[in-house]
Amino acid sequence: MGSLHVDQVTVEFPLGPNTPPVKALSNVQLEIQQGEFVVALGASGCGKSTLLNLLAGFLSPSTGQIKLNGNIVAGPGADRAVVFQKHALLPWLNVIDNVAFGLKLRGIGKSERHEIARKHLKQLGLEAFETHPVYQLSGGMQQRVGIARALASDPEILLMDEPLGALDALTREKAQELIIRIWKESSKMVFFITHSVEEALFMGTRLIVMSPRPGRITHTFDLDFSKKFLAGADARAVKASPEFIGMREQVLKIIFGDEEASGGDHV
Amino acid sequence: MSEQKKPPSNPFFGSLFKIKPTKPGEVYGVPGQGDSLLISAISALCLIGFWSLATWAGWIKPLFLPSPIAIFNKFVQVSTEGFAEKTLFEHTRISVLRVFGALILACATAIPVGLAMGMSRVMRGIFDPPIEFYRPVPPLAYLPLMIVWFGIGELAKVLLIFLSIFAPVAIGTRSGVRSAAIEQVHAAYSLGASPWQVLTQVILPAALPEIITAVRIGMGVGWTTLVAAEMVAATSGIGFMVLSASQFLQTSTVIMGIFIIAAIAYAFDMLMRFLERKLVPWKGHA
């Protein structure tokens, strides 16, 4: 069973010799178990992207440590694949070579890596677009290629940094359902950042709400809306249910409270 | 309703830049929209026509401006009989070889140097002073030095052209290193790439459009420098032919040579554009 531990992590950014450093994250404690889908939500500047960069290994903590399956994270690696909001595909490669890119880096032969890539393209409904240039795809399809690429290298955890933020509302809802299904199939750990409360509640098995200055986790909620969806409930029906709406308003109140407390002018 | 007042319009330019409602497939208000090929063809024909008229009517003496026909005849004559013991083809070939030799040499060195400068603080620190020192100096200013050092053979000429191409290619490559989005670099690292793999498989391909543009600019500079170098110290080449013909007041050979120089430069640029379309079809889409 895989697991990820974030243990008393603090991140400070130095501002200069005469100013005290900014605390981007303060004493963050988080544990993700195999099969969990953890969603981070919070006002701008609450440190959720900092947290994702820590997990990815792009940033090292000032104090505390991060462990994946018992090993300390000290830099980026193929066991933690990142899905970005955009601009992360390689336009000189076609769809299948983008998906197979991580396998190519590992030295896996062409026919084998294409076979693996094909499996993931199929999973994401992109099998008809194998040889298309990625820059000709729509935004939603490009994100699916990004997800297929992350899955193809078979990571322990998927780190998703607002992967649906740039999509239109309709495509976004379809993509949410697709990601939940794929997560269920692969039973990987997921750490997912979003700005949408509805998306967070619908997708996660656990929600962490973060607050700025210093960035920290203030609330944690266990969720079961995605379970209802996977059990066959209609996505819109889940999102329109009284429990869902009640929870949404509760979370929104927390986040708006943070916005007001911090002046609310830094959008 | 009071009478609607039109916004003021310049009486001359207003009509030149008048915006009409667009046809399907066009976008309203795009400046300079539409194909200008036919107009360009007419413009070129008019220039040649006026040139023919001016020489035919005897307004200008052939010593200053021979007729287009005389120039074409000279082209045929130099192609078959040659100029200074070499045919036009041989002069052209040696000029093109000099430029291509220097271009290949420059690409083989300037692209790695540019990449190193873009990737490493230390390399940038080392190479910045020499490149920025010599880059703004016109090649003809250091040609005498090259001749003192390397003689008047091919080496001095090729090195001069090489230097003129090196700087723009190195600088273009260096700035091309910044073309890769940080998300692309991060994605590669998080898929397990080594720094070398990130360089060769993300940063280099992402920089390719800018490198090609730089090589295209370098090619233009190199061609300019070649002709200049051949005018100073050479016994062959297009530039030599033009300068030497001018000393014998063979104006038709001079003009013919200028046309050849222009035609080759244009062909070079077409070749580079073709390569650009083949090598970086994603340019402007990413």
PDB file of N, CA and C in Angstrom, chain B residues 4-81:
ATOM      1  N   GLN B   4     -25.964  63.052 -37.815  1.00  0.00           N
ATOM      2  CA  GLN B   4     -24.811  62.350 -37.273  1.00  0.00           C
ATOM      3  C   GLN B   4     -23.524  62.886 -37.900  1.00  0.00           C
ATOM      4  N   LYS B   5     -22.547  63.147 -37.028  1.00  0.00           N
ATOM      5  CA  LYS B   5     -21.293  63.710 -37.524  1.00  0.00           C
ATOM      6  C   LYS B   5     -20.284  62.591 -37.708  1.00  0.00           C
ATOM      7  N   LYS B   6     -19.640  62.553 -38.865  1.00  0.00           N
ATOM      8  CA  LYS B   6     -18.632  61.516 -39.106  1.00  0.00           C
ATOM      9  C   LYS B   6     -17.333  61.915 -38.419  1.00  0.00           C
ATOM     10  N   PRO B   7     -16.600  60.932 -37.891  1.00  0.00           N
ATOM     11  CA  PRO B   7     -15.300  61.286 -37.313  1.00  0.00           C
ATOM     12  C   PRO B   7     -14.375  61.812 -38.408  1.00  0.00           C
ATOM     13  N   PRO B   8     -13.436  62.708 -38.047  1.00  0.00           N
ATOM     14  CA  PRO B   8     -12.574  63.307 -39.074  1.00  0.00           C
ATOM     15  C   PRO B   8     -11.697  62.257 -39.742  1.00  0.00           C
ATOM     16  N   SER B   9     -11.416  62.488 -41.025  1.00  0.00           N
ATOM     17  CA  SER B   9     -10.608  61.544 -41.777  1.00  0.00           C
ATOM     18  C   SER B   9      -9.625  62.330 -42.625  1.00  0.00           C
ATOM     19  N   ASN B  10      -8.388  61.863 -42.714  1.00  0.00           N
ATOM     20  CA  ASN B  10      -7.384  62.526 -43.529  1.00  0.00           C
ATOM     21  C   ASN B  10      -7.790  62.439 -44.996  1.00  0.00           C
ATOM     22  N   PRO B  11      -7.771  63.567 -45.754  1.00  0.00           N
ATOM     23  CA  PRO B  11      -8.294  63.527 -47.134  1.00  0.00           C
ATOM     24  C   PRO B  11      -7.534  62.569 -48.044  1.00  0.00           C
ATOM     25  N   PHE B  12      -6.211  62.447 -47.864  1.00  0.00           N
ATOM     26  CA  PHE B  12      -5.469  61.536 -48.745  1.00  0.00           C
ATOM     27  C   PHE B  12      -5.386  60.115 -48.183  1.00  0.00           C
ATOM     28  N   PHE B  13      -4.803  60.011 -46.987  1.00  0.00           N
ATOM     29  CA  PHE B  13      -4.621  58.680 -46.406  1.00  0.00           C
ATOM     30  C   PHE B  13      -5.945  58.025 -46.058  1.00  0.00           C
ATOM     31  N   GLY B  14      -6.935  58.856 -45.753  1.00  0.00           N
ATOM     32  CA  GLY B  14      -8.251  58.318 -45.429  1.00  0.00           C
ATOM     33  C   GLY B  14      -8.759  57.401 -46.513  1.00  0.00           C
ATOM     34  N   SER B  15      -8.603  57.833 -47.773  1.00  0.00           N
ATOM     35  CA  SER B  15      -9.114  56.993 -48.858  1.00  0.00           C
ATOM     36  C   SER B  15      -8.206  55.789 -49.087  1.00  0.00           C
ATOM     37  N   LEU B  16      -6.891  55.958 -48.802  1.00  0.00           N
ATOM     38  CA  LEU B  16      -5.952  54.847 -48.990  1.00  0.00           C
ATOM     39  C   LEU B  16      -6.234  53.729 -47.991  1.00  0.00           C
ATOM     40  N   PHE B  17      -6.589  54.129 -46.793  1.00  0.00           N
ATOM     41  CA  PHE B  17      -6.782  53.139 -45.716  1.00  0.00           C
ATOM     42  C   PHE B  17      -8.258  52.897 -45.421  1.00  0.00           C
ATOM     43  N   LYS B  18      -9.094  53.182 -46.392  1.00  0.00           N
ATOM     44  CA  LYS B  18     -10.529  53.055 -46.172  1.00  0.00           C
ATOM     45  C   LYS B  18     -10.897  51.599 -45.822  1.00  0.00           C
ATOM     46  N   ILE B  19     -11.766  51.461 -44.841  1.00  0.00           N
ATOM     47  CA  ILE B  19     -12.197  50.124 -44.454  1.00  0.00           C
ATOM     48  C   ILE B  19     -13.579  49.867 -45.023  1.00  0.00           C
ATOM     49  N   LYS B  20     -13.665  48.823 -45.829  1.00  0.00           N
ATOM     50  CA  LYS B  20     -14.975  48.437 -46.361  1.00  0.00           C
ATOM     51  C   LYS B  20     -15.503  47.268 -45.541  1.00  0.00           C
ATOM     52  N   PRO B  21     -16.816  47.087 -45.533  1.00  0.00           N
ATOM     53  CA  PRO B  21     -17.340  45.871 -44.887  1.00  0.00           C
ATOM     54  C   PRO B  21     -16.714  44.651 -45.549  1.00  0.00           C
ATOM     55  N   THR B  22     -16.448  43.620 -44.756  1.00  0.00           N
ATOM     56  CA  THR B  22     -15.663  42.505 -45.282  1.00  0.00           C
ATOM     57  C   THR B  22     -16.532  41.441 -45.943  1.00  0.00           C
ATOM     58  N   LYS B  23     -15.871  40.679 -46.801  1.00  0.00           N
ATOM     59  CA  LYS B  23     -16.509  39.497 -47.386  1.00  0.00           C
ATOM     60  C   LYS B  23     -16.349  38.329 -46.415  1.00  0.00           C
ATOM     61  N   PRO B  24     -17.148  37.282 -46.593  1.00  0.00           N
ATOM     62  CA  PRO B  24     -16.974  36.114 -45.717  1.00  0.00           C
ATOM     63  C   PRO B  24     -15.538  35.581 -45.823  1.00  0.00           C
ATOM     64  N   GLY B  25     -14.978  35.180 -44.685  1.00  0.00           N
ATOM     65  CA  GLY B  25     -13.610  34.671 -44.679  1.00  0.00           C
ATOM     66  C   GLY B  25     -12.600  35.722 -44.311  1.00  0.00           C
ATOM     67  N   GLU B  26     -13.015  36.991 -44.316  1.00  0.00           N
ATOM     68  CA  GLU B  26     -12.115  38.057 -43.896  1.00  0.00           C
ATOM     69  C   GLU B  26     -12.546  38.571 -42.531  1.00  0.00           C
ATOM     70  N   VAL B  27     -11.661  39.303 -41.902  1.00  0.00           N
ATOM     71  CA  VAL B  27     -11.987  39.891 -40.607  1.00  0.00           C
ATOM     72  C   VAL B  27     -12.017  41.393 -40.758  1.00  0.00           C
ATOM     73  N   TYR B  28     -13.050  42.022 -40.215  1.00  0.00           N
ATOM     74  CA  TYR B  28     -13.198  43.469 -40.367  1.00  0.00           C
ATOM     75  C   TYR B  28     -12.063  44.207 -39.667  1.00  0.00           C
ATOM     76  N   GLY B  29     -11.464  45.156 -40.367  1.00  0.00           N
ATOM     77  CA  GLY B  29     -10.536  46.074 -39.727  1.00  0.00           C
ATOM     78  C   GLY B  29      -9.104  45.587 -39.593  1.00  0.00           C
ATOM     79  N   VAL B  30      -8.788  44.409 -40.139  1.00  0.00           N
ATOM     80  CA  VAL B  30      -7.392  43.954 -40.071  1.00  0.00           C
ATOM     81  C   VAL B  30      -6.547  44.843 -40.983  1.00  0.00           C
ATOM     82  N   PRO B  31      -5.472  45.461 -40.459  1.00  0.00           N
ATOM     83  CA  PRO B  31      -4.695  46.374 -41.307  1.00  0.00           C
ATOM     84  C   PRO B  31      -4.012  45.634 -42.456  1.00  0.00           C
ATOM     85  N   GLY B  32      -4.069  46.223 -43.639  1.00  0.00           N
ATOM     86  CA  GLY B  32      -3.336  45.691 -44.778  1.00  0.00           C
ATOM     87  C   GLY B  32      -3.760  44.315 -45.223  1.00  0.00           C
ATOM     88  N   GLN B  33      -5.051  44.001 -45.037  1.00  0.00           N
ATOM     89  CA  GLN B  33      -5.535  42.666 -45.371  1.00  0.00           C
ATOM     90  C   GLN B  33      -5.580  42.450 -46.876  1.00  0.00           C
ATOM     91  N   GLY B  34      -5.389  41.207 -47.316  1.00  0.00           N
ATOM     92  CA  GLY B  34      -5.555  40.854 -48.716  1.00  0.00           C
ATOM     93  C   GLY B  34      -4.242  40.517 -49.406  1.00  0.00           C
ATOM     94  N   ASP B  35      -4.357  39.939 -50.590  1.00  0.00           N
ATOM     95  CA  ASP B  35      -3.195  39.476 -51.328  1.00  0.00           C
ATOM     96  C   ASP B  35      -2.628  40.611 -52.172  1.00  0.00           C
ATOM     97  N   SER B  36      -1.298  40.783 -52.162  1.00  0.00           N
ATOM     98  CA  SER B  36      -0.704  41.875 -52.922  1.00  0.00           C
ATOM     99  C   SER B  36       0.185  41.368 -54.047  1.00  0.00           C
ATOM    100  N   LEU B  37       0.102  40.080 -54.374  1.00  0.00           N
ATOM    101  CA  LEU B  37       1.028  39.479 -55.345  1.00  0.00           C
ATOM    102  C   LEU B  37       0.887  40.116 -56.726  1.00  0.00           C
ATOM    103  N   LEU B  38      -0.365  40.274 -57.161  1.00  0.00           N
ATOM    104  CA  LEU B  38      -0.613  40.826 -58.499  1.00  0.00           C
ATOM    105  C   LEU B  38      -0.078  42.250 -58.584  1.00  0.00           C
ATOM    106  N   ILE B  39      -0.341  43.041 -57.527  1.00  0.00           N
ATOM    107  CA  ILE B  39       0.123  44.426 -57.511  1.00  0.00           C
ATOM    108  C   ILE B  39       1.643  44.464 -57.557  1.00  0.00           C
ATOM    109  N   SER B  40       2.289  43.530 -56.819  1.00  0.00           N
ATOM    110  CA  SER B  40       3.749  43.475 -56.822  1.00  0.00           C
ATOM    111  C   SER B  40       4.270  43.162 -58.218  1.00  0.00           C
ATOM    112  N   ALA B  41       3.623  42.234 -58.891  1.00  0.00           N
ATOM    113  CA  ALA B  41       4.048  41.864 -60.241  1.00  0.00           C
ATOM    114  C   ALA B  41       3.944  43.065 -61.175  1.00  0.00           C
ATOM    115  N   ILE B  42       2.829  43.788 -61.073  1.00  0.00           N
ATOM    116  CA  ILE B  42       2.646  44.972 -61.921  1.00  0.00           C
ATOM    117  C   ILE B  42       3.718  46.012 -61.602  1.00  0.00           C
ATOM    118  N   SER B  43       3.989  46.190 -60.296  1.00  0.00           N
ATOM    119  CA  SER B  43       4.993  47.160 -59.876  1.00  0.00           C
ATOM    120  C   SER B  43       6.357  46.820 -60.468  1.00  0.00           C
ATOM    121  N   ALA B  44       6.736  45.545 -60.402  1.00  0.00           N
ATOM    122  CA  ALA B  44       8.039  45.128 -60.937  1.00  0.00           C
ATOM    123  C   ALA B  44       8.088  45.337 -62.441  1.00  0.00           C
ATOM    124  N   LEU B  45       6.998  44.967 -63.135  1.00  0.00           N
ATOM    125  CA  LEU B  45       6.950  45.131 -64.585  1.00  0.00           C
ATOM    126  C   LEU B  45       7.051  46.606 -64.966  1.00  0.00           C
ATOM    127  N   CYS B  46       6.396  47.468 -64.196  1.00  0.00           N
ATOM    128  CA  CYS B  46       6.453  48.900 -64.485  1.00  0.00           C
ATOM    129  C   CYS B  46       7.876  49.424 -64.343  1.00  0.00           C
ATOM    130  N   LEU B  47       8.567  48.979 -63.307  1.00  0.00           N
ATOM    131  CA  LEU B  47       9.947  49.428 -63.093  1.00  0.00           C
ATOM    132  C   LEU B  47      10.829  49.018 -64.270  1.00  0.00           C
ATOM    133  N   ILE B  48      10.672  47.721 -64.694  1.00  0.00           N
ATOM    134  CA  ILE B  48      11.473  47.252 -65.822  1.00  0.00           C
ATOM    135  C   ILE B  48      11.087  47.999 -67.101  1.00  0.00           C
ATOM    136  N   GLY B  49       9.788  48.241 -67.255  1.00  0.00           N
ATOM    137  CA  GLY B  49       9.306  48.969 -68.426  1.00  0.00           C
ATOM    138  C   GLY B  49       9.885  50.374 -68.474  1.00  0.00           C
ATOM    139  N   PHE B  50       9.885  51.055 -67.333  1.00  0.00           N
ATOM    140  CA  PHE B  50      10.412  52.417 -67.280  1.00  0.00           C
ATOM    141  C   PHE B  50      11.916  52.422 -67.565  1.00  0.00           C
ATOM    142  N   TRP B  51      12.586  51.419 -67.011  1.00  0.00           N
ATOM    143  CA  TRP B  51      14.028  51.242 -67.243  1.00  0.00           C
ATOM    144  C   TRP B  51      14.289  51.059 -68.751  1.00  0.00           C
ATOM    145  N   SER B  52      13.525  50.174 -69.398  1.00  0.00           N
ATOM    146  CA  SER B  52      13.685  49.935 -70.830  1.00  0.00           C
ATOM    147  C   SER B  52      13.460  51.218 -71.623  1.00  0.00           C
ATOM    148  N   LEU B  53      12.388  51.916 -71.238  1.00  0.00           N
ATOM    149  CA  LEU B  53      12.037  53.150 -71.945  1.00  0.00           C
ATOM    150  C   LEU B  53      13.169  54.169 -71.818  1.00  0.00           C
ATOM    151  N   ALA B  54      13.679  54.313 -70.606  1.00  0.00           N
ATOM    152  CA  ALA B  54      14.702  55.322 -70.352  1.00  0.00           C
ATOM    153  C   ALA B  54      15.968  55.028 -71.147  1.00  0.00           C
ATOM    154  N   THR B  55      16.328  53.743 -71.275  1.00  0.00           N
ATOM    155  CA  THR B  55      17.549  53.415 -72.012  1.00  0.00           C
ATOM    156  C   THR B  55      17.302  53.443 -73.523  1.00  0.00           C
ATOM    157  N   TRP B  56      16.107  52.998 -73.934  1.00  0.00           N
ATOM    158  CA  TRP B  56      15.779  52.949 -75.362  1.00  0.00           C
ATOM    159  C   TRP B  56      15.704  54.360 -75.943  1.00  0.00           C
ATOM    160  N   ALA B  57      15.119  55.287 -75.158  1.00  0.00           N
ATOM    161  CA  ALA B  57      14.958  56.657 -75.636  1.00  0.00           C
ATOM    162  C   ALA B  57      16.248  57.446 -75.515  1.00  0.00           C
ATOM    163  N   GLY B  58      17.254  56.844 -74.899  1.00  0.00           N
ATOM    164  CA  GLY B  58      18.539  57.519 -74.791  1.00  0.00           C
ATOM    165  C   GLY B  58      18.596  58.589 -73.714  1.00  0.00           C
ATOM    166  N   TRP B  59      17.695  58.527 -72.697  1.00  0.00           N
ATOM    167  CA  TRP B  59      17.719  59.506 -71.604  1.00  0.00           C
ATOM    168  C   TRP B  59      18.958  59.292 -70.726  1.00  0.00           C
ATOM    169  N   ILE B  60      19.390  58.024 -70.641  1.00  0.00           N
ATOM    170  CA  ILE B  60      20.570  57.712 -69.845  1.00  0.00           C
ATOM    171  C   ILE B  60      21.574  57.004 -70.732  1.00  0.00           C
ATOM    172  N   LYS B  61      22.864  57.355 -70.579  1.00  0.00           N
ATOM    173  CA  LYS B  61      23.890  56.695 -71.384  1.00  0.00           C
ATOM    174  C   LYS B  61      24.096  55.266 -70.887  1.00  0.00           C
ATOM    175  N   PRO B  62      24.382  54.337 -71.817  1.00  0.00           N
ATOM    176  CA  PRO B  62      24.592  52.932 -71.426  1.00  0.00           C
ATOM    177  C   PRO B  62      25.730  52.767 -70.421  1.00  0.00           C
ATOM    178  N   LEU B  63      26.675  53.704 -70.395  1.00  0.00           N
ATOM    179  CA  LEU B  63      27.756  53.607 -69.422  1.00  0.00           C
ATOM    180  C   LEU B  63      27.215  53.640 -67.992  1.00  0.00           C
ATOM    181  N   PHE B  64      26.148  54.453 -67.806  1.00  0.00           N
ATOM    182  CA  PHE B  64      25.558  54.552 -66.466  1.00  0.00           C
ATOM    183  C   PHE B  64      24.511  53.480 -66.234  1.00  0.00           C
ATOM    184  N   LEU B  65      23.675  53.268 -67.231  1.00  0.00           N
ATOM    185  CA  LEU B  65      22.619  52.268 -67.075  1.00  0.00           C
ATOM    186  C   LEU B  65      22.346  51.588 -68.413  1.00  0.00           C
ATOM    187  N   PRO B  66      22.896  50.400 -68.639  1.00  0.00           N
ATOM    188  CA  PRO B  66      22.599  49.675 -69.874  1.00  0.00           C
ATOM    189  C   PRO B  66      21.157  49.172 -69.863  1.00  0.00           C
ATOM    190  N   SER B  67      20.667  48.835 -71.030  1.00  0.00           N
ATOM    191  CA  SER B  67      19.273  48.378 -71.106  1.00  0.00           C
ATOM    192  C   SER B  67      19.143  46.963 -70.523  1.00  0.00           C
ATOM    193  N   PRO B  68      17.943  46.568 -70.139  1.00  0.00           N
ATOM    194  CA  PRO B  68      17.730  45.206 -69.626  1.00  0.00           C
ATOM    195  C   PRO B  68      18.210  44.136 -70.597  1.00  0.00           C
ATOM    196  N   ILE B  69      18.018  44.389 -71.894  1.00  0.00           N
ATOM    197  CA  ILE B  69      18.455  43.420 -72.903  1.00  0.00           C
ATOM    198  C   ILE B  69      19.970  43.252 -72.859  1.00  0.00           C
ATOM    199  N   ALA B  70      20.691  44.371 -72.759  1.00  0.00           N
ATOM    200  CA  ALA B  70      22.154  44.322 -72.708  1.00  0.00           C
ATOM    201  C   ALA B  70      22.607  43.507 -71.505  1.00  0.00           C
ATOM    202  N   ILE B  71      21.885  43.657 -70.411  1.00  0.00           N
ATOM    203  CA  ILE B  71      22.250  42.925 -69.204  1.00  0.00           C
ATOM    204  C   ILE B  71      22.023  41.433 -69.381  1.00  0.00           C
ATOM    205  N   PHE B  72      20.904  41.115 -70.028  1.00  0.00           N
ATOM    206  CA  PHE B  72      20.637  39.696 -70.274  1.00  0.00           C
ATOM    207  C   PHE B  72      21.694  39.110 -71.199  1.00  0.00           C
ATOM    208  N   ASN B  73      22.069  39.895 -72.230  1.00  0.00           N
ATOM    209  CA  ASN B  73      23.111  39.419 -73.148  1.00  0.00           C
ATOM    210  C   ASN B  73      24.423  39.194 -72.407  1.00  0.00           C
ATOM    211  N   LYS B  74      24.737  40.101 -71.493  1.00  0.00           N
ATOM    212  CA  LYS B  74      25.958  39.973 -70.703  1.00  0.00           C
ATOM    213  C   LYS B  74      25.903  38.702 -69.851  1.00  0.00           C
ATOM    214  N   PHE B  75      24.701  38.437 -69.316  1.00  0.00           N
ATOM    215  CA  PHE B  75      24.494  37.223 -68.513  1.00  0.00           C
ATOM    216  C   PHE B  75      24.835  35.985 -69.338  1.00  0.00           C
ATOM    217  N   VAL B  76      24.316  35.953 -70.565  1.00  0.00           N
ATOM    218  CA  VAL B  76      24.575  34.806 -71.446  1.00  0.00           C
ATOM    219  C   VAL B  76      26.066  34.731 -71.759  1.00  0.00           C
ATOM    220  N   GLN B  77      26.662  35.900 -72.038  1.00  0.00           N
ATOM    221  CA  GLN B  77      28.081  35.934 -72.431  1.00  0.00           C
ATOM    222  C   GLN B  77      28.987  35.444 -71.293  1.00  0.00           C
ATOM    223  N   VAL B  78      28.756  35.974 -70.084  1.00  0.00           N
ATOM    224  CA  VAL B  78      29.612  35.573 -68.956  1.00  0.00           C
ATOM    225  C   VAL B  78      29.365  34.108 -68.585  1.00  0.00           C
ATOM    226  N   SER B  79      28.138  33.656 -68.780  1.00  0.00           N
ATOM    227  CA  SER B  79      27.838  32.251 -68.480  1.00  0.00           C
ATOM    228  C   SER B  79      28.620  31.328 -69.396  1.00  0.00           C
ATOM    229  N   THR B  80      28.759  31.698 -70.644  1.00  0.00           N
ATOM    230  CA  THR B  80      29.424  30.806 -71.600  1.00  0.00           C
ATOM    231  C   THR B  80      30.917  31.117 -71.718  1.00  0.00           C
ATOM    232  N   GLU B  81      31.256  32.388 -71.922  1.00  0.00           N
ATOM    233  CA  GLU B  81      32.666  32.727 -72.158  1.00  0.00           C
ATOM    234  C   GLU B  81      33.420  32.981 -70.859  1.00  0.00           C
TER     235      GLU B  81
END
